[in-house]
Amino acid sequence: MSQPTGPRVIVIGAGGVGVVTALSLCVKGSSNVSLAIRSDYELVLKQGYEINSCDYGPLKGFRPHQVYRTVEEASKSGQFFDYIVVTTKNIPDGPTRSRVPEVIRPLVESNHKLSDGQNTNVLLIQNGIDIEKDVWNAFNKEDYHMCVLSGIQLIGSTKTSPGVISHVGRDHLIVGAFEEGNTDAIEAAKRFVELYHNEGKNHVEFDPCVRFSRWKKLLYNAAINTTTALVSLDVPRCLEFGVGKKSTEENIFKPAMQEIIMIAASEGIMLDESLATFFTEITRHIMFKPSMCIDHEKGQLMELEVILGNPLKIAKSKGIETPVLSMLYYLLVLVQGRLKEKNGLLRFDESKAELIDD
Amino acid sequence: MSQPTGPRVIVIGAGGVGVVTALSLCVKGSSNVSLAIRSDYELVLKQGYEINSCDYGPLKGFRPHQVYRTVEEASKSGQFFDYIVVTTKNIPDGPTRSRVPEVIRPLVESNHKLSDGQNTNVLLIQNGIDIEKDVWNAFNKEDYHMCVLSGIQLIGSTKTSPGVISHVGRDHLIVGAFEEGNTDAIEAAKRFVELYHNEGKNHVEFDPCVRFSRWKKLLYNAAINTTTALVSLDVPRCLEFGVGKKSTEENIFKPAMQEIIMIAASEGIMLDESLATFFTEITRHIMFKPSMCIDHEKGQLMELEVILGNPLKIAKSKGIETPVLSMLYYLLVLVQGRLKEKNGLLRFDESKAELIDD
């Protein structure tokens, strides 16, 4: 591929989502695309990615314009990146080094030194609500000329082995500005849509009210993703194994979604109640295991705080009752604790039966 | 051991609890004790049990007066059994053959044929509430001259390998009649206490209001046993991994116990509210995994229906709100479904994403 002269984009997170994100930008050919690859760096440098894509067909030897081993390496390239696209999981209670502000910090700082007045656009293609706040808290928006953009992606794409991506569910990306009145951010989001859109292949849209879309997607994640993670079952089994094949949707999924609808309403976002049925039905007959269930199975931390912790903080501040979501949360916090201990993020002294405070 | 002439007792279930039950009766020496042993039959016949008992010291070669390979075999012995003591798990949603009425049926029938007017006393040393109802529904009490007795056992005893029992937590058995006005049953319960009591070794008491004791023990099991099973953690970790080390007790354990207190109150059983704190503290500093957690880990069905399903049926009939217990139940029903599928008790057709109705 030739090196286009358009904006420079770096994608962080070379999993199923990140690689297809880089691919979509490269196919369009209107931007200069970098990818920060950790584990598969050598392999990808040598032979590129093998991608079986429902949007782009079978591909061998795909490589974006630049690949970097780490974000630090990219930050030392002397390049200014117009877009820093984050496709990693968002786990604020995970290890410090993998929290979003720390992940992007080297690039934000190098951009800051190189900037000639250009904005640094940070696009978070991630689940959850209020994920922009950690970035805003970590960097002064004005000092750093930073726009934080919101990306909501519906896609089925998995890295099945090193350098191999199986992209089975079509890519639908929604992009907008976290700050709805920020014209720079709105323009940056609209421009990204142009850089990303491949007519007849993927689906991408600018969203003027991206928080609405986040709450909407959260209906599924806060109610269904969480439940599957707690009981280690795919969605159809969760529905079918319920009492009379009914209790899961009637006593867990729908009441949990109803609580999200009430929390969203408390900040003026009106989600239609029919969405609870829509999301219950959407994967009833698909053998689908949502992300938190898969993370739990793999022994990895789950995106619990951005999917449940943050909405519950809002509910608490507004005095909204959330019996179902709270139970899911307090139970999943324990599962997350087990995963943290397994991953060495917390330690438990069995002789005292107490957490070791580090 | 000589063959005593007292009442004939058969213990069903040769796990950690059943073997110590048989041992306690044998040590006293006032009854003729049989044990139905499944998997370890040959071994026990040859060399007896090796028991490391906190109540009776280290023992080698322990054998009750008779051992049988199965309940059927015992039922063909031509013996009348005054007491049929059931120490198996009570899982009414498990395989038909292992449900309590089916397990005891051969002995109840053979007793019925042999009876010369004597009563058949069925003692259920098991968890849960309303467990006697399945037995009453299966056998006509008058026809079969049957008294159903209630045993609540606090004990720490495990079969660690074939024929080897590790008894580490002292035996405390509470015995009473399920029917409080049934004088035959009351007398039979009192007599069992005498047969079982070994001064200075174990602790056993007759309980005139055994349903009170069942509700009391259920406080722990319905709130704490269930939670540990759902998140696969011992009790201290459940407490310590909570939000601010507080949410597990404040938002799960204590509200769940409060709901049990309300259900019990609806049938006139007044449990002191301080018990919620008592049971929260009792295993806070003991590295204890309750039975449902262990069953889940072993891939075995859990005693979910007698511990949670039955109390919730009572709550529903009385119109009592149980948000916390219901959530635990509806979630654990899904885990139980996973265990049932694993054990071949239900089948799921992934091509249709549906349960196969047998």
XYZ file of C-alpha atoms in Angstrom:
716
model
C 0.000 0.000 0.000
C 1.233 3.527 -0.748
C 1.582 5.991 2.071
C -1.379 8.325 1.843
C -1.042 11.917 2.809
C -4.237 12.242 4.884
C -4.473 12.433 8.644
C -2.331 10.132 10.700
C -4.266 7.557 12.732
C -2.867 5.134 15.267
C -4.954 2.223 16.475
C -4.119 0.872 19.927
C -5.193 -2.682 20.640
C -4.491 -5.310 18.005
C -7.337 -7.713 18.823
C -10.222 -8.665 16.556
C -11.704 -5.168 16.755
C -8.488 -3.173 16.438
C -7.208 -5.002 13.368
C -10.512 -4.610 11.503
C -10.507 -0.928 12.481
C -7.045 -0.512 10.959
C -8.104 -2.523 7.920
C -11.207 -0.405 7.312
C -9.127 2.778 7.395
C -6.511 1.269 5.061
C -9.123 0.041 2.574
C -10.535 3.551 2.350
C -7.039 4.877 1.797
C -7.633 8.395 3.067
C -5.456 8.226 6.152
C -2.032 7.047 7.204
C -2.637 4.152 9.538
C -0.441 2.845 12.337
C -1.134 -0.064 14.642
C 0.444 -0.765 18.010
C 0.875 -4.534 18.203
C 2.161 -6.273 21.263
C 2.411 -10.023 21.112
C 2.183 -10.609 17.352
C 4.580 -7.844 16.313
C 7.320 -9.991 14.742
C 4.849 -12.227 12.966
C 2.835 -9.338 11.527
C 5.993 -7.490 10.469
C 7.104 -10.573 8.550
C 3.908 -11.872 6.994
C 1.075 -9.511 7.896
C -2.369 -10.492 9.124
C -4.525 -13.225 7.724
C -8.084 -11.917 7.919
C -11.249 -13.708 7.003
C -13.604 -10.769 6.854
C -17.334 -10.768 6.197
C -16.952 -7.150 5.055
C -13.754 -7.341 2.993
C -13.419 -10.990 2.045
C -10.417 -13.224 2.688
C -7.129 -11.366 2.957
C -3.533 -12.461 3.446
C -0.552 -10.362 4.350
C -2.480 -7.311 5.556
C -0.284 -4.745 7.223
C -1.219 -1.148 8.037
C 1.197 1.573 6.913
C 3.189 1.409 10.123
C 3.322 -1.095 12.912
C 4.819 -0.430 16.315
C 5.721 -2.831 19.043
C 4.431 -0.509 21.760
C 2.711 2.811 22.231
C 6.020 4.127 23.620
C 7.785 3.181 20.400
C 5.113 5.010 18.387
C 5.537 8.045 20.626
C 9.238 8.171 19.743
C 8.580 8.057 15.989
C 8.611 11.829 15.683
C 5.113 11.654 14.179
C 2.087 13.646 15.190
C -1.022 11.460 15.311
C -4.278 13.217 14.463
C -6.321 10.325 15.843
C -5.438 8.012 18.694
C -7.980 5.193 18.430
C -8.285 3.005 21.520
C -9.859 -0.423 20.998
C -8.559 -2.137 24.148
C -10.875 -3.217 26.968
C -11.678 -0.453 29.434
C -10.898 -1.735 32.916
C -10.281 1.155 35.323
C -9.884 -1.292 38.217
C -7.234 -3.250 36.316
C -3.460 -2.807 36.444
C -2.439 0.870 36.333
C -0.370 0.464 33.162
C -3.374 -0.794 31.178
C -5.807 1.958 32.195
C -6.752 4.139 29.248
C -5.072 7.394 30.393
C -1.816 5.532 31.011
C -2.031 3.644 27.737
C -2.405 6.810 25.661
C -0.163 9.042 27.790
C 3.071 8.596 25.757
C 1.285 9.589 22.530
C -0.624 12.437 24.133
C 2.653 13.805 25.467
C 4.603 13.363 22.217
C 1.718 14.959 20.284
C 1.763 17.833 22.785
C 5.465 18.466 22.036
C 5.047 18.123 18.269
C 1.777 20.022 17.964
C 1.688 23.089 15.851
C -1.786 23.937 17.017
C -3.377 20.715 15.750
C -5.809 18.869 17.959
C -5.155 15.442 19.391
C -8.312 13.425 18.822
C -8.683 10.483 21.155
C -11.365 8.068 19.926
C -12.492 5.510 22.494
C -14.092 2.543 20.716
C -15.132 0.879 23.960
C -18.080 -0.266 26.016
C -19.621 1.506 28.961
C -20.738 4.887 30.192
C -18.677 7.816 31.504
C -15.479 6.330 30.072
C -14.354 9.764 28.854
C -14.088 11.125 32.394
C -10.879 9.297 33.272
C -9.246 10.815 30.189
C -10.498 14.299 30.981
C -9.298 13.922 34.566
C -5.847 12.823 33.436
C -5.215 15.543 30.821
C -6.149 19.185 30.696
C -8.209 19.429 27.498
C -7.107 22.992 26.699
C -3.400 22.477 27.393
C -3.317 19.340 25.311
C -5.687 20.558 22.561
C -7.545 17.327 23.086
C -10.894 16.185 21.743
C -12.267 12.948 23.147
C -14.487 11.064 20.730
C -16.902 8.261 21.407
C -17.017 5.131 19.286
C -19.622 2.420 19.673
C -18.940 -0.594 17.587
C -21.201 -3.502 16.815
C -18.973 -6.120 15.298
C -18.132 -9.797 15.572
C -14.387 -10.134 15.209
C -11.921 -12.285 17.101
C -8.247 -13.026 16.954
C -8.311 -16.805 16.691
C -4.535 -17.347 16.693
C -1.416 -15.143 16.347
C -1.842 -12.964 13.289
C -5.191 -14.512 12.338
C -8.478 -12.604 12.563
C -11.935 -14.093 12.097
C -14.363 -11.275 11.305
C -17.842 -12.821 11.183
C -20.249 -10.065 12.316
C -20.463 -6.999 10.105
C -18.856 -3.791 11.280
C -21.192 -1.022 12.377
C -19.447 1.942 13.974
C -21.127 4.945 15.552
C -18.886 7.967 16.156
C -19.566 11.206 17.947
C -18.171 13.760 20.367
C -18.431 13.146 24.091
C -18.948 16.907 24.475
C -21.965 17.659 22.360
C -21.223 21.397 22.124
C -17.577 21.052 21.176
C -17.416 21.967 17.477
C -13.802 20.824 17.086
C -14.725 17.409 18.463
C -17.834 17.222 16.287
C -15.815 18.075 13.181
C -13.151 15.508 14.132
C -15.825 12.846 14.589
C -17.398 13.648 11.224
C -14.015 13.539 9.538
C -13.277 10.166 11.099
C -16.530 8.830 9.678
C -15.306 9.840 6.218
C -11.912 8.219 6.785
C -13.609 5.024 7.910
C -16.516 4.583 5.539
C -16.229 2.008 2.774
C -19.347 2.168 0.642
C -21.150 -1.157 0.464
C -18.787 -2.771 2.909
C -18.970 -1.374 6.415
C -21.525 0.824 8.104
C -20.405 3.956 9.928
C -22.350 6.963 11.045
C -21.859 10.224 12.825
C -23.993 10.423 15.931
C -24.937 13.876 17.253
C -26.098 12.370 20.567
C -23.625 9.684 21.304
C -24.559 9.407 24.972
C -27.995 8.223 23.923
C -26.375 5.462 21.846
C -24.108 4.521 24.762
C -27.064 4.140 27.114
C -28.880 2.145 24.489
C -26.021 -0.304 24.031
C -25.652 -0.432 27.795
C -29.133 -1.941 28.071
C -27.747 -5.133 26.620
C -24.426 -5.038 28.388
C -25.613 -4.099 31.874
C -28.381 -6.703 31.926
C -27.394 -9.548 29.626
C -23.607 -9.440 29.354
C -23.358 -9.286 33.170
C -25.768 -12.174 33.793
C -24.023 -14.478 31.354
C -20.706 -13.668 33.037
C -22.055 -14.516 36.475
C -23.481 -17.903 35.530
C -21.025 -18.818 32.749
C -23.610 -19.528 30.074
C -24.322 -18.247 26.577
C -27.461 -16.139 26.076
C -29.802 -18.854 24.737
C -28.984 -21.168 27.645
C -29.555 -18.307 30.113
C -33.020 -17.828 28.646
C -33.891 -21.514 28.326
C -32.552 -22.639 31.721
C -34.739 -20.162 33.625
C -37.701 -21.327 35.733
C -40.410 -22.240 33.230
C -38.014 -20.872 30.557
C -39.227 -17.453 31.685
C -37.489 -16.274 34.849
C -34.302 -15.059 33.189
C -36.056 -12.587 30.958
C -38.870 -11.709 33.368
C -36.901 -11.513 36.600
C -33.384 -10.572 35.498
C -32.958 -9.199 31.961
C -36.048 -7.020 31.674
C -36.087 -5.577 35.215
C -32.355 -4.847 34.889
C -32.953 -3.040 31.589
C -35.876 -1.187 33.140
C -33.469 0.126 35.777
C -31.056 1.336 33.079
C -34.000 3.060 31.358
C -34.755 4.868 34.636
C -31.140 5.905 35.200
C -30.846 7.213 31.636
C -34.164 9.062 32.037
C -32.777 10.779 35.128
C -30.318 12.582 32.870
C -32.910 13.310 30.205
C -32.186 10.378 27.894
C -35.441 8.643 27.076
C -34.969 5.070 25.936
C -38.039 3.361 24.586
C -39.292 0.583 26.854
C -39.697 -1.726 23.870
C -35.908 -1.911 23.700
C -35.970 -4.318 26.649
C -37.834 -6.804 24.499
C -35.722 -6.003 21.456
C -32.469 -6.753 23.282
C -33.885 -9.858 24.956
C -34.809 -11.241 21.551
C -31.741 -10.145 19.612
C -29.525 -13.034 20.717
C -32.171 -15.500 21.891
C -31.436 -17.848 19.018
C -27.755 -17.105 18.480
C -25.218 -19.211 20.371
C -23.563 -16.046 21.617
C -21.383 -15.583 24.678
C -20.982 -11.885 25.479
C -17.601 -10.357 26.262
C -17.734 -10.459 30.066
C -18.665 -14.136 29.989
C -15.702 -14.849 27.729
C -13.345 -12.758 29.862
C -14.479 -14.659 32.962
C -13.919 -17.985 31.209
C -10.457 -16.896 30.100
C -9.616 -15.780 33.643
C -9.303 -12.155 32.532
C -10.717 -9.086 34.275
C -14.147 -7.986 33.082
C -15.298 -4.502 32.011
C -17.446 -4.406 35.119
C -16.895 -0.817 36.251
C -17.704 0.881 32.950
C -20.676 -1.398 32.271
C -22.224 -1.537 35.751
C -20.193 0.451 38.270
C -20.540 3.791 36.472
C -24.302 3.568 35.778
C -24.840 2.645 39.425
C -22.866 5.700 40.546
C -25.239 7.846 38.520
C -28.251 5.991 39.945
C -26.986 6.575 43.475
C -26.404 10.285 42.877
C -29.945 10.594 41.524
C -31.551 8.434 44.219
C -32.797 5.795 41.794
C -33.511 2.322 43.156
C -31.622 -0.428 41.327
C -32.231 -3.719 43.159
C -31.477 -5.998 40.212
C -28.455 -4.167 38.806
C -27.012 -3.703 42.289
C -27.231 -7.408 43.052
C -25.578 -8.242 39.734
C -22.890 -5.692 40.540
C -22.172 -6.809 44.112
C -21.971 -10.420 42.974
C -19.766 -9.631 39.985
C -17.451 -7.553 42.169
C -16.712 -10.825 43.983
C -16.034 -12.649 40.723
C -13.815 -9.752 39.643
C -11.998 -10.099 42.991
C -11.359 -13.766 42.253
C -10.005 -12.818 38.810
C -7.853 -10.077 40.335
C -6.347 -12.499 42.841
C -5.691 -14.985 40.051
C -3.962 -12.262 38.042
C -1.854 -11.104 40.986
C -3.673 -7.776 41.363
C -4.674 -8.469 44.927
C -3.421 -10.802 47.582
C -5.286 -12.654 50.283
C -3.725 -13.924 53.503
C -5.468 -17.208 54.276
C -3.875 -17.467 57.725
C -5.620 -14.230 58.732
C -8.540 -14.649 56.306
C -7.927 -11.069 55.177
C -6.941 -9.070 52.135
C -3.356 -7.917 52.208
C -3.387 -4.134 51.889
C -0.534 -3.160 49.616
C -18.186 -55.216 67.988
C -20.912 -57.413 69.450
C -24.395 -57.291 67.933
C -26.527 -55.266 70.346
C -30.155 -56.045 70.762
C -31.534 -52.485 70.629
C -33.414 -50.884 67.772
C -32.183 -51.458 64.264
C -30.879 -48.360 62.505
C -29.796 -48.078 58.894
C -27.816 -45.065 57.730
C -28.125 -44.192 54.029
C -25.318 -42.133 52.570
C -21.772 -43.112 53.379
C -20.114 -39.716 53.070
C -18.387 -37.765 55.821
C -21.666 -37.181 57.668
C -23.150 -40.664 57.278
C -20.090 -42.535 58.484
C -19.752 -40.389 61.615
C -23.484 -40.866 62.231
C -23.002 -44.647 62.080
C -19.900 -44.384 64.235
C -21.654 -42.343 66.915
C -24.436 -44.911 67.139
C -21.931 -47.788 67.309
C -19.838 -46.106 70.003
C -22.928 -45.737 72.149
C -23.715 -49.413 71.570
C -27.461 -49.216 72.155
C -28.586 -49.956 68.620
C -27.847 -52.339 65.798
C -26.326 -50.231 63.043
C -26.314 -50.833 59.299
C -24.782 -48.662 56.638
C -25.589 -48.623 52.948
C -22.305 -48.069 51.151
C -22.062 -47.663 47.427
C -18.637 -47.051 46.000
C -16.435 -48.128 48.923
C -18.328 -51.322 49.760
C -15.564 -53.849 48.976
C -12.894 -51.782 50.664
C -14.928 -51.223 53.832
C -15.949 -54.868 53.981
C -12.278 -55.857 53.856
C -10.563 -53.279 56.049
C -13.210 -50.966 57.491
C -13.061 -47.187 57.660
C -10.078 -45.129 58.696
C -11.495 -42.187 60.621
C -9.635 -39.271 62.055
C -12.284 -37.927 64.384
C -12.184 -34.824 66.558
C -14.866 -36.464 68.726
C -13.629 -40.058 68.908
C -9.915 -39.867 68.115
C -8.064 -41.771 65.406
C -9.711 -45.051 64.421
C -8.773 -47.809 62.024
C -10.938 -50.629 60.768
C -14.294 -49.184 61.821
C -17.244 -51.147 60.487
C -20.866 -50.837 61.602
C -22.682 -54.076 62.497
C -23.887 -54.595 58.932
C -22.869 -53.069 55.669
C -24.940 -53.261 52.501
C -23.993 -52.475 48.958
C -27.322 -50.832 48.222
C -30.575 -49.906 49.876
C -32.228 -52.661 47.788
C -29.844 -55.219 49.277
C -30.717 -54.031 52.776
C -34.410 -54.243 51.939
C -33.953 -57.899 51.058
C -32.197 -58.736 54.339
C -35.449 -59.752 56.015
C -34.770 -57.177 58.742
C -37.146 -54.540 60.039
C -35.366 -51.205 60.457
C -36.712 -49.027 63.273
C -34.835 -46.005 61.952
C -34.013 -45.161 58.358
C -31.498 -42.325 58.621
C -30.938 -40.388 55.417
C -27.717 -38.348 55.220
C -27.535 -37.918 51.445
C -27.945 -34.547 49.762
C -31.571 -33.547 49.188
C -31.944 -32.612 45.528
C -35.579 -32.927 44.410
C -34.668 -31.594 40.948
C -31.943 -34.230 40.550
C -32.236 -37.663 38.950
C -35.420 -39.478 39.986
C -33.556 -42.435 41.468
C -31.672 -40.222 43.939
C -34.686 -38.306 45.243
C -35.361 -39.076 48.899
C -38.706 -40.924 48.476
C -37.156 -43.173 45.810
C -34.013 -43.756 47.854
C -35.933 -44.955 50.912
C -38.765 -46.691 49.032
C -37.306 -50.247 49.089
C -36.829 -50.089 52.866
C -40.175 -48.451 53.521
C -41.858 -51.209 51.503
C -39.917 -54.068 53.116
C -40.601 -52.609 56.566
C -44.269 -52.365 55.616
C -44.325 -56.093 54.830
C -42.375 -57.077 57.933
C -44.096 -54.730 60.353
C -45.874 -56.183 63.275
C -47.314 -52.820 64.196
C -43.954 -51.121 64.699
C -43.410 -47.675 63.303
C -40.960 -46.893 60.525
C -39.059 -43.822 61.606
C -37.467 -41.909 58.747
C -34.903 -39.412 60.008
C -33.813 -36.823 57.446
C -30.451 -35.357 58.460
C -30.452 -32.826 55.668
C -30.504 -29.142 54.871
C -33.471 -27.059 53.858
C -37.089 -26.384 54.640
C -40.207 -28.421 53.778
C -38.094 -31.478 52.948
C -40.570 -33.769 54.761
C -43.340 -32.959 52.280
C -41.940 -35.070 49.456
C -41.851 -38.069 51.819
C -45.385 -37.459 53.056
C -46.577 -37.094 49.467
C -44.930 -40.369 48.448
C -46.163 -42.543 51.320
C -49.398 -42.607 53.232
C -48.293 -42.028 56.830
C -51.041 -44.158 58.361
C -50.719 -47.074 55.936
C -46.997 -47.229 56.394
C -46.958 -46.414 60.141
C -44.417 -43.801 59.305
C -42.943 -41.039 61.453
C -40.742 -38.530 59.672
C -38.069 -37.010 61.890
C -35.982 -33.931 61.361
C -32.232 -33.896 61.922
C -30.127 -30.784 61.730
C -26.472 -31.485 61.963
C -23.621 -29.064 62.484
C -20.492 -31.006 61.721
C -17.312 -30.790 59.708
C -16.660 -34.203 58.221
C -15.476 -35.188 54.756
C -14.571 -38.355 52.945
C -11.072 -37.518 51.755
C -10.424 -40.747 49.854
C -12.081 -44.187 49.584
C -12.695 -45.476 53.102
C -11.032 -42.490 54.758
C -12.977 -39.902 56.780
C -11.613 -36.638 58.112
C -13.890 -35.438 60.905
C -12.609 -32.028 61.976
C -15.659 -30.075 63.194
C -17.451 -31.433 66.245
C -20.768 -33.171 65.816
C -23.845 -31.315 67.025
C -27.116 -32.973 66.094
C -30.596 -31.577 66.707
C -33.445 -34.083 66.374
C -37.182 -33.568 66.472
C -40.469 -34.484 64.870
C -41.605 -32.712 61.719
C -45.156 -32.998 63.075
C -45.023 -31.264 66.415
C -48.199 -32.878 67.709
C -47.310 -36.433 66.724
C -46.475 -38.188 70.013
C -45.112 -41.302 68.294
C -42.720 -39.165 66.289
C -41.731 -37.155 69.358
C -41.002 -40.334 71.304
C -39.025 -41.758 68.384
C -36.970 -38.571 68.175
C -36.257 -38.627 71.892
C -35.250 -42.276 71.722
C -32.884 -41.536 68.824
C -31.220 -38.841 70.916
C -30.514 -41.497 73.551
C -29.158 -43.928 70.967
C -26.887 -41.231 69.590
C -25.565 -39.433 72.631
C -22.005 -40.131 73.757
C -21.345 -38.160 76.916
C -18.361 -35.834 76.616
C -17.899 -36.670 72.967
C -20.728 -35.510 70.735
C -23.575 -33.079 71.331
C -27.136 -34.127 70.574
C -30.421 -32.669 71.672
C -34.101 -33.201 71.253
C -35.770 -30.176 69.766
C -39.490 -29.645 70.446
C -39.694 -27.000 67.690
C -37.501 -28.306 64.963
C -38.960 -26.036 62.291
C -37.576 -23.070 64.232
C -34.120 -24.653 64.122
C -34.476 -25.355 60.396
C -35.333 -21.730 59.667
C -32.450 -20.641 61.840
C -29.937 -22.786 59.991
C -31.500 -21.669 56.728
C -30.421 -18.104 57.492
C -26.854 -19.151 56.819
C -27.585 -21.465 53.949
C -30.036 -19.299 52.019
C -27.857 -16.193 52.222
C -24.248 -17.295 52.552
C -24.055 -20.819 51.118
C -25.872 -19.609 47.985
C -23.683 -16.546 47.459
C -20.450 -18.503 47.777
C -21.778 -21.020 45.242
C -22.624 -18.305 42.747
C -19.239 -16.595 42.851
C -17.066 -19.632 43.659
C -15.354 -18.184 46.690
C -14.971 -19.178 50.346
C -16.775 -17.057 52.932
C -13.853 -14.843 54.029
C -13.038 -13.935 50.431
C -16.704 -13.128 49.767
C -16.643 -10.710 52.681
C -13.248 -9.196 51.940
C -13.691 -8.839 48.158
C -16.847 -6.731 48.540
C -16.875 -3.022 47.703
C -15.043 -1.322 50.589
C -14.994 -4.795 52.209
C -18.606 -4.079 53.146
C -20.989 -4.716 50.257
C -21.204 -8.478 50.633
C -22.495 -8.328 54.173
C -24.472 -5.107 53.810
C -26.000 -5.680 50.386
C -26.196 -9.457 50.071
C -25.833 -11.512 53.265
C -27.789 -9.360 55.703
C -30.653 -8.316 53.399
C -31.004 -11.954 52.292
C -31.173 -13.093 55.923
C -33.641 -10.315 56.671
C -35.882 -11.778 53.975
C -35.663 -15.250 55.552
C -36.567 -13.665 58.898
C -39.675 -12.169 57.277
C -40.694 -15.430 55.619
C -40.261 -17.355 58.865
C -42.226 -14.672 60.704
C -45.090 -15.137 58.263
C -45.575 -18.610 59.688
C -45.139 -17.478 63.260
C -41.468 -18.314 63.703
C -39.707 -15.305 65.139
C -35.971 -15.322 64.492
C -33.985 -12.697 66.306
C -32.570 -10.079 63.958
C -29.197 -10.292 65.690
C -28.791 -13.713 64.058
C -27.959 -11.982 60.776
C -24.866 -10.543 62.395
C -24.123 -13.790 64.231
C -24.125 -15.833 61.017
C -22.161 -13.208 59.097
C -19.441 -13.340 61.733
C -19.432 -17.092 62.369
C -17.242 -17.971 59.371
C -15.663 -14.585 58.659
C -12.256 -15.782 59.776
C -12.518 -19.455 58.861
C -11.374 -20.530 55.414
C -14.707 -22.262 54.869
C -16.371 -23.167 51.591
C -20.025 -24.078 52.172
C -21.589 -27.153 50.602
C -23.216 -25.569 47.549
C -19.930 -23.888 46.620
C -18.154 -27.232 46.864
C -20.865 -29.015 44.886
C -20.601 -26.384 42.151
C -16.818 -26.767 42.054
C -17.149 -30.539 41.815
C -19.683 -30.209 39.001
C -22.425 -31.759 41.148
C -25.996 -30.529 41.542
C -26.591 -28.186 44.462
C -29.288 -28.379 47.172
C -30.849 -25.294 45.625
C -34.532 -26.196 45.837
C -34.625 -27.134 49.533
C -32.411 -24.205 50.528
C -33.894 -21.451 48.341
C -36.710 -22.768 46.166
C -38.905 -23.927 49.054
C -38.567 -20.783 51.208
C -39.385 -18.692 48.140
C -42.534 -20.738 47.514
C -43.650 -19.892 51.045
C -42.775 -16.234 50.518
C -44.798 -16.147 47.317
C -47.819 -17.766 48.947
C -47.662 -15.189 51.732
C -46.996 -12.225 49.452
C -43.617 -11.404 50.954
C -41.149 -9.452 48.843
C -37.794 -11.184 48.433
C -35.715 -9.167 45.964
C -32.331 -10.432 47.158
C -33.200 -14.107 47.644
C -35.100 -14.177 44.359
C -32.140 -12.823 42.427
C -29.844 -15.378 44.063
C -32.364 -18.071 43.175
C -32.938 -17.083 39.549
C -29.192 -16.849 39.000
C -28.465 -20.150 40.739
C -31.194 -21.874 38.733
C -29.050 -21.076 35.686
C -25.930 -22.491 37.331
C -27.937 -25.575 38.320
C -29.040 -25.838 34.669
C -25.400 -25.814 33.596
C -24.660 -28.581 36.129
C -27.699 -30.562 34.973
C -26.588 -30.380 31.358
C -23.090 -31.437 32.380
C -24.549 -34.403 34.269
C -26.801 -35.431 31.399
C -30.024 -34.424 33.168
C -31.031 -32.020 30.461
C -30.080 -31.584 26.860
C -29.711 -28.458 24.791
C -29.938 -28.323 21.024
C -27.413 -25.693 19.916
C -28.656 -25.749 16.325
C -32.066 -24.561 17.515
C -30.760 -22.757 20.618
C -33.434 -24.571 22.630
C -33.821 -27.090 25.402
C -34.730 -30.547 24.199
C -37.974 -31.516 25.894
C -37.720 -35.159 26.846
